[in-house]
PDB file of C-alpha atoms in Angstrom:
ATOM      1  CA  MET F   1     -11.411  -5.054 -37.950  1.00 33.00           C
ATOM      2  CA  SER F   2     -11.043  -8.753 -37.415  1.00 31.00           C
ATOM      3  CA  THR F   3     -14.363 -10.543 -37.156  1.00 32.00           C
ATOM      4  CA  THR F   4     -12.829 -13.282 -35.019  1.00 30.00           C
ATOM      5  CA  PRO F   5     -11.978 -12.253 -31.469  1.00 29.00           C
ATOM      6  CA  PRO F   6      -8.558 -13.378 -30.238  1.00 26.00           C
ATOM      7  CA  ARG F   7      -8.507 -16.350 -27.909  1.00 28.00           C
ATOM      8  CA  ILE F   8      -7.892 -14.558 -24.642  1.00 29.00           C
ATOM      9  CA  LEU F   9      -8.299 -17.172 -21.919  1.00 35.00           C
ATOM     10  CA  PRO F  10      -7.949 -20.607 -23.513  1.00 30.00           C
ATOM     11  CA  VAL F  11      -8.255 -22.399 -20.157  1.00 35.00           C
ATOM     12  CA  ILE F  12     -11.697 -20.979 -19.450  1.00 36.00           C
ATOM     13  CA  ALA F  13     -14.530 -23.504 -19.407  1.00 37.00           C
ATOM     14  CA  LYS F  14     -18.211 -23.026 -18.655  1.00 37.00           C
ATOM     15  CA  THR F  15     -19.390 -24.567 -15.417  1.00 38.00           C
ATOM     16  CA  GLY F  16     -22.907 -25.215 -14.181  1.00 36.00           C
ATOM     17  CA  PRO F  17     -26.191 -24.347 -15.887  1.00 32.00           C
ATOM     18  CA  VAL F  18     -26.610 -20.937 -17.487  1.00 34.00           C
ATOM     19  CA  GLU F  19     -29.984 -19.729 -16.257  1.00 37.00           C
ATOM     20  CA  THR F  20     -31.960 -17.656 -18.733  1.00 37.00           C
ATOM     21  CA  ASN F  21     -33.636 -15.968 -15.757  1.00 39.00           C
ATOM     22  CA  GLY F  22     -30.334 -15.452 -13.955  1.00 53.00           C
ATOM     23  CA  ALA F  23     -28.675 -13.046 -16.349  1.00 48.00           C
ATOM     24  CA  VAL F  24     -29.648 -10.262 -18.679  1.00 48.00           C
ATOM     25  CA  ARG F  25     -29.074 -11.900 -22.055  1.00 44.00           C
ATOM     26  CA  ILE F  26     -28.487  -9.726 -25.108  1.00 41.00           C
ATOM     27  CA  PRO F  27     -28.482 -11.217 -28.625  1.00 42.00           C
ATOM     28  CA  ARG F  28     -25.172 -10.430 -30.290  1.00 40.00           C
ATOM     29  CA  ARG F  29     -26.790  -8.308 -33.018  1.00 40.00           C
ATOM     30  CA  SER F  30     -28.698  -6.312 -30.417  1.00 40.00           C
ATOM     31  CA  ALA F  31     -25.559  -5.867 -28.325  1.00 40.00           C
ATOM     32  CA  LEU F  32     -23.625  -4.530 -31.282  1.00 40.00           C
ATOM     33  CA  ALA F  33     -26.483  -2.192 -32.145  1.00 41.00           C
ATOM     34  CA  MET F  34     -26.548  -0.916 -28.569  1.00 39.00           C
ATOM     35  CA  LEU F  35     -22.805  -0.290 -28.600  1.00 40.00           C
ATOM     36  CA  ALA F  36     -23.125   1.600 -31.863  1.00 41.00           C
ATOM     37  CA  SER F  37     -25.839   3.787 -30.379  1.00 38.00           C
ATOM     38  CA  LEU F  38     -23.539   4.645 -27.465  1.00 37.00           C
ATOM     39  CA  ALA F  39     -20.731   5.892 -29.706  1.00 40.00           C
ATOM     40  CA  ALA F  40     -21.684   9.473 -28.980  1.00 40.00           C
ATOM     41  CA  VAL F  41     -20.580   9.117 -25.374  1.00 36.00           C
ATOM     42  CA  GLY F  42     -17.288   7.486 -26.252  1.00 40.00           C
ATOM     43  CA  PHE F  43     -17.993   3.888 -25.259  1.00 36.00           C
ATOM     44  CA  VAL F  44     -17.327   1.597 -28.212  1.00 37.00           C
ATOM     45  CA  PRO F  45     -15.000  -1.430 -28.387  1.00 36.00           C
ATOM     46  CA  GLN F  46     -12.363  -0.682 -31.021  1.00 37.00           C
ATOM     47  CA  ALA F  47     -10.423  -2.930 -33.376  1.00 35.00           C
ATOM     48  CA  TYR F  48      -8.605  -5.823 -31.792  1.00 35.00           C
ATOM     49  CA  ALA F  49      -4.966  -4.869 -31.374  1.00 37.00           C
ATOM     50  CA  LYS F  50      -2.052  -5.562 -29.079  1.00 45.00           C
ATOM     51  CA  ASP F  51      -2.608  -2.311 -27.180  1.00 48.00           C
ATOM     52  CA  ASP F  52      -6.370  -2.798 -26.721  1.00 60.00           C
ATOM     53  CA  GLY F  53      -6.064  -4.407 -23.276  1.00 71.00           C
ATOM     54  CA  LEU F  54      -7.178  -7.834 -24.491  1.00 78.00           C
ATOM     55  CA  SER F  55      -4.366  -9.872 -22.982  1.00 85.00           C
ATOM     56  CA  THR F  56      -4.975 -12.219 -20.071  1.00 88.00           C
ATOM     57  CA  GLU F  57      -2.692  -9.985 -18.015  1.00 89.00           C
ATOM     58  CA  MET F  58      -4.851  -6.916 -18.621  1.00 91.00           C
ATOM     59  CA  ILE F  59      -8.083  -8.783 -17.960  1.00 94.00           C
ATOM     60  CA  LEU F  60      -6.757 -10.002 -14.612  1.00 94.00           C
ATOM     61  CA  ASN F  61      -4.390  -7.228 -13.591  1.00 94.00           C
ATOM     62  CA  ASP F  62      -5.287  -3.935 -15.270  1.00 96.00           C
ATOM     63  CA  PRO F  63      -3.945  -1.406 -12.724  1.00 96.00           C
ATOM     64  CA  ALA F  64      -6.902   0.912 -13.404  1.00 97.00           C
ATOM     65  CA  ASP F  65      -9.539  -1.666 -12.421  1.00 98.00           C
ATOM     66  CA  PRO F  66     -11.096  -1.314  -8.954  1.00 98.00           C
ATOM     67  CA  LYS F  67     -10.407  -4.367  -6.809  1.00 98.00           C
ATOM     68  CA  ALA F  68     -11.469  -5.908  -3.516  1.00 98.00           C
ATOM     69  CA  GLY F  69     -10.666  -8.908  -1.361  1.00 97.00           C
ATOM     70  CA  ASN F  70      -7.181 -10.303  -0.826  1.00 98.00           C
ATOM     71  CA  ALA F  71      -4.679  -8.767  -3.256  1.00 96.00           C
ATOM     72  CA  LYS F  72      -2.600 -11.951  -2.923  1.00 96.00           C
ATOM     73  CA  GLY F  73      -5.517 -14.351  -3.044  1.00 96.00           C
ATOM     74  CA  ASP F  74      -5.186 -17.787  -4.624  1.00 96.00           C
ATOM     75  CA  VAL F  75      -8.367 -17.374  -6.725  1.00 96.00           C
ATOM     76  CA  THR F  76      -9.278 -14.333  -8.807  1.00 97.00           C
ATOM     77  CA  ILE F  77     -12.863 -13.423  -9.689  1.00 98.00           C
ATOM     78  CA  VAL F  78     -13.324 -10.991 -12.580  1.00 98.00           C
ATOM     79  CA  TYR F  79     -16.830  -9.517 -12.484  1.00 98.00           C
ATOM     80  CA  PHE F  80     -18.558  -7.962 -15.548  1.00 98.00           C
ATOM     81  CA  PHE F  81     -21.739  -6.078 -14.588  1.00 98.00           C
ATOM     82  CA  ASP F  82     -24.153  -3.237 -15.346  1.00 98.00           C
ATOM     83  CA  TYR F  83     -25.792  -0.942 -12.782  1.00 97.00           C
ATOM     84  CA  ASN F  84     -29.184  -1.441 -14.443  1.00 97.00           C
ATOM     85  CA  CYS F  85     -28.943  -5.233 -14.355  1.00 97.00           C
ATOM     86  CA  PRO F  86     -31.283  -6.649 -11.660  1.00 96.00           C
ATOM     87  CA  TYR F  87     -29.521 -10.027 -11.760  1.00 96.00           C
ATOM     88  CA  CYS F  88     -26.184  -8.345 -11.069  1.00 97.00           C
ATOM     89  CA  LYS F  89     -27.754  -6.703  -8.024  1.00 97.00           C
ATOM     90  CA  ARG F  90     -28.909 -10.105  -6.810  1.00 96.00           C
ATOM     91  CA  THR F  91     -25.285 -11.312  -6.655  1.00 97.00           C
ATOM     92  CA  VAL F  92     -23.831  -8.447  -4.607  1.00 97.00           C
ATOM     93  CA  ALA F  93     -24.642  -9.710  -1.104  1.00 98.00           C
ATOM     94  CA  PRO F  94     -23.619 -13.354  -1.641  1.00 98.00           C
ATOM     95  CA  LEU F  95     -20.461 -12.356  -3.521  1.00 98.00           C
ATOM     96  CA  ASP F  96     -19.413  -9.910  -0.801  1.00 98.00           C
ATOM     97  CA  LYS F  97     -20.136 -12.482   1.901  1.00 98.00           C
ATOM     98  CA  VAL F  98     -18.118 -15.213   0.210  1.00 98.00           C
ATOM     99  CA  VAL F  99     -15.135 -12.952  -0.574  1.00 98.00           C
ATOM    100  CA  ARG F 100     -15.083 -11.673   3.011  1.00 97.00           C
ATOM    101  CA  ALA F 101     -15.504 -15.092   4.660  1.00 98.00           C
ATOM    102  CA  ASP F 102     -13.092 -16.939   2.378  1.00 98.00           C
ATOM    103  CA  GLY F 103     -10.243 -14.496   2.892  1.00 97.00           C
ATOM    104  CA  LYS F 104      -8.213 -15.739  -0.076  1.00 97.00           C
ATOM    105  CA  VAL F 105     -10.231 -14.430  -3.024  1.00 98.00           C
ATOM    106  CA  ARG F 106      -9.213 -11.464  -5.147  1.00 98.00           C
ATOM    107  CA  LEU F 107     -12.097  -9.595  -6.828  1.00 98.00           C
ATOM    108  CA  VAL F 108     -11.693  -7.447  -9.969  1.00 98.00           C
ATOM    109  CA  TYR F 109     -14.536  -5.147 -11.045  1.00 98.00           C
ATOM    110  CA  LYS F 110     -15.286  -4.608 -14.744  1.00 98.00           C
ATOM    111  CA  ASP F 111     -17.874  -1.855 -15.215  1.00 98.00           C
ATOM    112  CA  TRP F 112     -19.570  -2.903 -18.470  1.00 97.00           C
ATOM    113  CA  PRO F 113     -22.522  -0.541 -19.045  1.00 96.00           C
ATOM    114  CA  ILE F 114     -24.448  -2.052 -21.958  1.00 96.00           C
ATOM    115  CA  LEU F 115     -28.108  -1.695 -21.030  1.00 95.00           C
ATOM    116  CA  SER F 116     -28.725   2.059 -21.261  1.00 95.00           C
ATOM    117  CA  THR F 117     -27.111   5.486 -21.301  1.00 95.00           C
ATOM    118  CA  ALA F 118     -28.002   5.732 -17.598  1.00 97.00           C
ATOM    119  CA  SER F 119     -25.861   2.634 -17.068  1.00 97.00           C
ATOM    120  CA  ILE F 120     -22.931   4.507 -18.594  1.00 97.00           C
ATOM    121  CA  TYR F 121     -23.545   7.443 -16.285  1.00 98.00           C
ATOM    122  CA  GLY F 122     -23.583   5.113 -13.279  1.00 98.00           C
ATOM    123  CA  ALA F 123     -20.289   3.545 -14.327  1.00 98.00           C
ATOM    124  CA  ARG F 124     -18.752   6.998 -14.732  1.00 98.00           C
ATOM    125  CA  LEU F 125     -19.908   7.955 -11.231  1.00 98.00           C
ATOM    126  CA  ALA F 126     -18.399   4.822  -9.679  1.00 98.00           C
ATOM    127  CA  LEU F 127     -15.121   5.031 -11.593  1.00 98.00           C
ATOM    128  CA  ALA F 128     -14.751   8.729 -10.800  1.00 98.00           C
ATOM    129  CA  ALA F 129     -15.334   7.932  -7.110  1.00 98.00           C
ATOM    130  CA  HIS F 130     -12.367   5.555  -7.345  1.00 98.00           C
ATOM    131  CA  TYR F 131     -10.059   8.608  -7.493  1.00 98.00           C
ATOM    132  CA  GLN F 132     -11.088   9.489  -3.936  1.00 98.00           C
ATOM    133  CA  SER F 133     -10.936   5.840  -2.789  1.00 97.00           C
ATOM    134  CA  LYS F 134     -14.733   5.644  -2.695  1.00 98.00           C
ATOM    135  CA  TYR F 135     -15.382   3.200  -5.531  1.00 98.00           C
ATOM    136  CA  HIS F 136     -16.774   0.509  -3.270  1.00 98.00           C
ATOM    137  CA  GLU F 137     -19.147   2.935  -1.566  1.00 98.00           C
ATOM    138  CA  ALA F 138     -20.404   4.171  -4.941  1.00 98.00           C
ATOM    139  CA  HIS F 139     -20.625   0.640  -6.364  1.00 98.00           C
ATOM    140  CA  HIS F 140     -22.680  -0.694  -3.489  1.00 98.00           C
ATOM    141  CA  ALA F 141     -24.902   2.391  -3.438  1.00 98.00           C
ATOM    142  CA  LEU F 142     -25.692   1.947  -7.138  1.00 98.00           C
ATOM    143  CA  MET F 143     -26.230  -1.793  -6.780  1.00 98.00           C
ATOM    144  CA  SER F 144     -28.599  -1.226  -3.861  1.00 97.00           C
ATOM    145  CA  ILE F 145     -31.113   0.654  -6.047  1.00 97.00           C
ATOM    146  CA  PRO F 146     -33.799  -1.873  -7.010  1.00 95.00           C
ATOM    147  CA  GLY F 147     -34.979  -2.386 -10.563  1.00 92.00           C
ATOM    148  CA  GLY F 148     -33.535  -2.314 -14.042  1.00 92.00           C
ATOM    149  CA  LYS F 149     -34.449   1.174 -15.271  1.00 93.00           C
ATOM    150  CA  VAL F 150     -32.722   3.425 -12.766  1.00 96.00           C
ATOM    151  CA  SER F 151     -32.448   7.082 -13.790  1.00 96.00           C
ATOM    152  CA  GLU F 152     -29.274   9.143 -13.725  1.00 97.00           C
ATOM    153  CA  ASP F 153     -30.759  11.424 -11.064  1.00 97.00           C
ATOM    154  CA  ARG F 154     -31.526   8.508  -8.769  1.00 97.00           C
ATOM    155  CA  MET F 155     -28.016   7.143  -9.276  1.00 98.00           C
ATOM    156  CA  ARG F 156     -26.448  10.477  -8.414  1.00 98.00           C
ATOM    157  CA  LYS F 157     -28.523  10.825  -5.239  1.00 98.00           C
ATOM    158  CA  ALA F 158     -27.575   7.297  -4.128  1.00 98.00           C
ATOM    159  CA  VAL F 159     -23.856   7.962  -4.607  1.00 98.00           C
ATOM    160  CA  ALA F 160     -24.094  11.253  -2.714  1.00 98.00           C
ATOM    161  CA  ALA F 161     -25.908   9.517   0.158  1.00 98.00           C
ATOM    162  CA  ALA F 162     -23.072   6.962   0.355  1.00 98.00           C
ATOM    163  CA  GLY F 163     -20.644   9.638   1.561  1.00 97.00           C
ATOM    164  CA  VAL F 164     -18.872  10.399  -1.707  1.00 98.00           C
ATOM    165  CA  ASP F 165     -17.542  13.955  -2.016  1.00 98.00           C
ATOM    166  CA  MET F 166     -19.700  15.051  -4.945  1.00 98.00           C
ATOM    167  CA  ALA F 167     -17.803  18.276  -5.599  1.00 98.00           C
ATOM    168  CA  ARG F 168     -14.585  16.321  -6.018  1.00 98.00           C
ATOM    169  CA  LEU F 169     -16.392  13.632  -8.004  1.00 98.00           C
ATOM    170  CA  GLU F 170     -17.580  16.269 -10.478  1.00 97.00           C
ATOM    171  CA  ARG F 171     -14.032  17.575 -10.853  1.00 98.00           C
ATOM    172  CA  ASP F 172     -12.642  14.074 -11.331  1.00 98.00           C
ATOM    173  CA  MET F 173     -15.339  13.149 -13.853  1.00 97.00           C
ATOM    174  CA  LYS F 174     -14.237  16.117 -15.973  1.00 97.00           C
ATOM    175  CA  ALA F 175     -10.481  15.900 -15.393  1.00 98.00           C
ATOM    176  CA  LYS F 176     -10.344  12.108 -15.801  1.00 97.00           C
ATOM    177  CA  GLU F 177     -13.005  11.786 -18.500  1.00 97.00           C
ATOM    178  CA  GLY F 178     -10.560  10.393 -21.050  1.00 97.00           C
ATOM    179  CA  ASP F 179      -9.140   7.814 -18.632  1.00 97.00           C
ATOM    180  CA  ILE F 180     -12.602   6.712 -17.501  1.00 97.00           C
ATOM    181  CA  THR F 181     -13.848   6.391 -21.077  1.00 97.00           C
ATOM    182  CA  GLU F 182     -10.762   4.409 -22.064  1.00 96.00           C
ATOM    183  CA  LEU F 183     -11.206   2.036 -19.116  1.00 97.00           C
ATOM    184  CA  MET F 184     -14.835   1.366 -20.069  1.00 97.00           C
ATOM    185  CA  ARG F 185     -13.721   0.873 -23.665  1.00 96.00           C
ATOM    186  CA  ARG F 186     -11.212  -1.748 -22.514  1.00 96.00           C
ATOM    187  CA  HIS F 187     -13.886  -3.509 -20.502  1.00 97.00           C
ATOM    188  CA  GLY F 188     -16.192  -3.517 -23.522  1.00 95.00           C
ATOM    189  CA  ALA F 189     -13.460  -4.807 -25.815  1.00 94.00           C
ATOM    190  CA  GLN F 190     -12.564  -7.554 -23.335  1.00 95.00           C
ATOM    191  CA  ALA F 191     -16.204  -8.622 -22.994  1.00 95.00           C
ATOM    192  CA  ASP F 192     -16.655  -8.628 -26.768  1.00 93.00           C
ATOM    193  CA  ALA F 193     -13.464 -10.630 -27.276  1.00 91.00           C
ATOM    194  CA  LEU F 194     -14.651 -13.188 -24.728  1.00 92.00           C
ATOM    195  CA  GLY F 195     -17.976 -13.459 -26.542  1.00 92.00           C
ATOM    196  CA  LEU F 196     -20.018 -12.297 -23.551  1.00 95.00           C
ATOM    197  CA  ALA F 197     -23.699 -11.789 -24.310  1.00 91.00           C
ATOM    198  CA  GLY F 198     -25.033 -10.125 -21.178  1.00 94.00           C
ATOM    199  CA  THR F 199     -24.587  -9.525 -17.461  1.00 96.00           C
ATOM    200  CA  PRO F 200     -23.629 -10.712 -14.933  1.00 97.00           C
ATOM    201  CA  VAL F 201     -20.557 -12.718 -15.943  1.00 97.00           C
ATOM    202  CA  PHE F 202     -17.904 -14.039 -13.581  1.00 97.00           C
ATOM    203  CA  LEU F 203     -14.479 -15.346 -14.556  1.00 97.00           C
ATOM    204  CA  ILE F 204     -13.579 -17.490 -11.548  1.00 96.00           C
ATOM    205  CA  GLY F 205     -10.153 -19.018 -11.951  1.00 93.00           C
ATOM    206  CA  PRO F 206     -10.442 -21.077 -15.161  1.00 92.00           C
ATOM    207  CA  PHE F 207     -14.257 -20.941 -15.275  1.00 95.00           C
ATOM    208  CA  LEU F 208     -16.616 -18.552 -17.046  1.00 96.00           C
ATOM    209  CA  VAL F 209     -20.020 -18.350 -15.349  1.00 96.00           C
ATOM    210  CA  ALA F 210     -22.795 -16.349 -17.038  1.00 95.00           C
ATOM    211  CA  SER F 211     -25.346 -16.649 -14.265  1.00 92.00           C
ATOM    212  CA  ALA F 212     -26.498 -14.928 -11.066  1.00 95.00           C
ATOM    213  CA  LEU F 213     -24.830 -17.194  -8.518  1.00 96.00           C
ATOM    214  CA  ASP F 214     -25.939 -17.491  -4.913  1.00 97.00           C
ATOM    215  CA  GLU F 215     -23.608 -18.026  -1.947  1.00 97.00           C
ATOM    216  CA  ALA F 216     -23.443 -21.797  -2.432  1.00 97.00           C
ATOM    217  CA  GLY F 217     -22.760 -21.337  -6.130  1.00 97.00           C
ATOM    218  CA  PHE F 218     -19.838 -18.986  -5.550  1.00 97.00           C
ATOM    219  CA  LYS F 219     -18.361 -21.334  -2.954  1.00 97.00           C
ATOM    220  CA  GLN F 220     -18.643 -24.316  -5.298  1.00 97.00           C
ATOM    221  CA  VAL F 221     -16.982 -22.640  -8.273  1.00 97.00           C
ATOM    222  CA  ILE F 222     -14.196 -21.206  -6.087  1.00 97.00           C
ATOM    223  CA  SER F 223     -13.605 -24.689  -4.710  1.00 96.00           C
ATOM    224  CA  ASP F 224     -13.526 -26.115  -8.238  1.00 96.00           C
ATOM    225  CA  ALA F 225     -11.060 -23.396  -9.281  1.00 95.00           C
ATOM    226  CA  ARG F 226      -8.747 -24.285  -6.400  1.00 95.00           C
ATOM    227  CA  ALA F 227      -8.975 -27.923  -7.358  1.00 94.00           C
ATOM    228  CA  ARG F 228      -7.749 -26.949 -10.807  1.00 89.00           C
ATOM    229  CA  GLY F 229      -4.857 -25.066  -9.219  1.00 79.00           C
ATOM    230  CA  ASN F 230      -5.574 -21.862 -11.199  1.00 47.00           C
ATOM    231  CA  LYS F 231      -5.770 -18.258 -10.051  1.00 44.00           C
TER     232      LYS F 231
END
């Protein structure tokens, strides 16, 4: 395995302050140890290779990724998050409001469960719900649970209360287990290649923002991205 991640998005630049209290920061050694401990459930970034989904195209346009907003928007936001990340939960309302009000933003979700095995379970629930066109309901239900140590049982109850067909979800979780695991693996490999150290992280046009932005923050970075003329 190469120890140097490929340069995926060379135009990306950091913008604004990175708040230590605005993101769950994981030291790289700890992150790698966590990923190793999750090998038993099939979520481990593999060796960097051409078919590992590390291209800019796959980061922005992986057909398996859930998406929201304007499919033809002039700015794309790629969102890496964990369902046990309290700072991620803080961004949901302002992000939704800005995407809805702007009307020209495309949002790509990257389930990146790095904080616990319960986080992996939550990601599996949401991604399985995508097969019945209920990803957004599941995502928002999971993000609405306060705190950073949410149990699997509480996650399941929240998704069920959001109107997801749980019988079908169970079938899809089993039938699509390989596809779901592979999608999470791609997300993990992409995050590792980009050198991400925790959640939340937003790729907004040419900018990488590792911070829990508020409404004004999202608007500013989107405006800066448009000024750069990048999607």
